[in-house]
Amino acid sequence: MNTDFEFDSAPDRRDSSSSKWEKYGGRDVIPLWVADMDFRTAPCVIDMLRQRVEHGIFGYTQPPKQIPAVVTAALERDFGWTIDPDWIVWMPSLVVGLSVVSRAFAEPGEEVLTAIPIYPPFLSAPRYGERVTVTVPLQECDGRWLWDFDRLEKAVSPKTRTLLLCSPHNPTGRVWSRDELTQLADFCERHDLVLASDEIHSGLVLDQDKKHIPVASLGDIAARTVTLLSASKTFNLPGLGCAFAIISDEQLRSKIQRTMRGIVHHIGALGFFATLAALRDGKAWQLALVDYLRGNRDLVEAQLSSIPGLKTWHVEATYLAWIDARELSVSDPVAFFEEAGVGLYDGKLFDAPGFLRLNFACPRSRLEEALGRIREAVLSR
Ligand SMILES: Cc1ncc(COP(=O)(O)O)c(C=O)c1O
């Protein structure tokens, strides 16, 4: 393990226009809500950006010549997934990708299916385009979140066009197994659905005995899959706006490109160059980050499981813990913990009222302080 990388201390983000920190500007609230990390990105990314900034010209930018080969090599290295560079479609963010996918394959009034709880834009992206979001609950079984295939079958109608999959899963932290993905792929084949797979958290698998499997690497399902990816979660670059879709089927790809035309803005130079450096040179930093996050995850799980009234689940991937606070019997759990000095994300937005999401991607001492405040608030209420 490379110990040259620093995660125990982090720059002060107050007054840096950070969405995460500005929400509680001037208040003593530790922000553990939106999914960005309080760590500096990999040194190789900062060096690359420095060089590009020194150039001093920021005109319209096309994808750097090397970047298709870098993306291709990274997917082969990380997941054994062989793609053709021509399958890559650049877009400025994953959320844009969710909206584009929702509109490309369903007409207004037609249905896009997903499972809850889920990262909020999965619910809003179809609705913003006047498509209908249909949801089925994941089921919690022996401490793990699973797909409920019976309910999924019942939720399909003649108007269903697309399944939105989050893999690994935000907010439950599940890494879907080969069997689970195969069942989802079969389901999409049987009902003639496009499978849109958001794999933005694929670089953040914490369990050493688990591996992320790109669903499109499983065979025939690739022909109906749009995989959405970005270096931004793993390397903490969401402020630079660079993401991409991998679409092997030419018809699906051109539908996506047509839906984007004239609306979706091109990518900025800094986003491209940061992505290039991260995917090409960032592996050692990524491994050190995942190791550090694993330690934070263990701390969160140990602490939260000993606080009466809170229930949490093992986080296999991501830096997000999902918490059931319903037994606390407080009317507004977010306000309750804000009052105690910790800012959490409201489960309501994930279609799960009474739940909370905690982002543990921060220096451990800050996390310890936040967990202490949570414990104190619960015990003294
Ligand atoms: C599952 C998932 N998809 C997409 C995003 C956002 O991606 P972007 O910032 O590229 O829109 C997030 C951010 O937390 C996420 O968790």
PDB file of C-alpha atoms and ligand atoms in Angstrom, residues 35 93-96 98 119 122 166 170 198 200-201 230 232-233 238 243, ligand 1:
ATOM      1  CA  ALA A  35     -21.642  12.587  -2.392  1.00  0.00           C
ATOM      2  CA  SER A  93     -22.387  14.465 -16.166  1.00  0.00           C
ATOM      3  CA  LEU A  94     -24.029  11.206 -15.224  1.00  0.00           C
ATOM      4  CA  VAL A  95     -27.225  12.995 -14.270  1.00  0.00           C
ATOM      5  CA  VAL A  96     -27.388  14.371 -17.808  1.00  0.00           C
ATOM      6  CA  LEU A  98     -29.894   9.601 -16.847  1.00  0.00           C
ATOM      7  CA  TYR A 119     -30.208   8.115  -5.826  1.00  0.00           C
ATOM      8  CA  PHE A 122     -33.240   8.199 -10.989  1.00  0.00           C
ATOM      9  CA  CYS A 166     -27.458   1.645 -10.147  1.00  0.00           C
ATOM     10  CA  ASN A 170     -26.378   4.160  -4.062  1.00  0.00           C
ATOM     11  CA  ASP A 198     -25.110   3.800 -13.827  1.00  0.00           C
ATOM     12  CA  ILE A 200     -20.255   5.669 -11.354  1.00  0.00           C
ATOM     13  CA  HIS A 201     -19.352   3.957  -8.046  1.00  0.00           C
ATOM     14  CA  SER A 230     -17.194   8.809 -14.923  1.00  0.00           C
ATOM     15  CA  SER A 232     -15.654  11.841 -10.884  1.00  0.00           C
ATOM     16  CA  LYS A 233     -16.791   9.773  -7.889  1.00  0.00           C
ATOM     17  CA  PRO A 238     -17.674  16.287  -9.942  1.00  0.00           C
ATOM     18  CA  ALA A 243     -18.671  11.640 -17.887  1.00  0.00           C
TER      19      ALA A 243
HETATM   20  C1  LIG B   1     -25.365   6.813  -8.636  1.00  0.00           C
HETATM   21  C2  LIG B   1     -24.945   8.199  -9.010  1.00  0.00           C
HETATM   22  N1  LIG B   1     -25.091   8.616 -10.270  1.00  0.00           N
HETATM   23  C3  LIG B   1     -24.730   9.863 -10.646  1.00  0.00           C
HETATM   24  C4  LIG B   1     -24.202  10.753  -9.733  1.00  0.00           C
HETATM   25  C5  LIG B   1     -23.861  12.137 -10.158  1.00  0.00           C
HETATM   26  O1  LIG B   1     -23.020  12.143 -11.213  1.00  0.00           O
HETATM   27  P1  LIG B   1     -22.666  13.520 -11.936  1.00  0.00           P
HETATM   28  O2  LIG B   1     -22.081  14.420 -10.905  1.00  0.00           O
HETATM   29  O3  LIG B   1     -21.692  13.105 -13.008  1.00  0.00           O
HETATM   30  O4  LIG B   1     -23.937  14.040 -12.514  1.00  0.00           O
HETATM   31  C6  LIG B   1     -24.034  10.350  -8.408  1.00  0.00           C
HETATM   32  C7  LIG B   1     -23.512  11.303  -7.424  1.00  0.00           C
HETATM   33  O5  LIG B   1     -23.559  11.085  -6.258  1.00  0.00           O
HETATM   34  C8  LIG B   1     -24.404   9.045  -8.037  1.00  0.00           C
HETATM   35  O6  LIG B   1     -24.267   8.611  -6.784  1.00  0.00           O
END
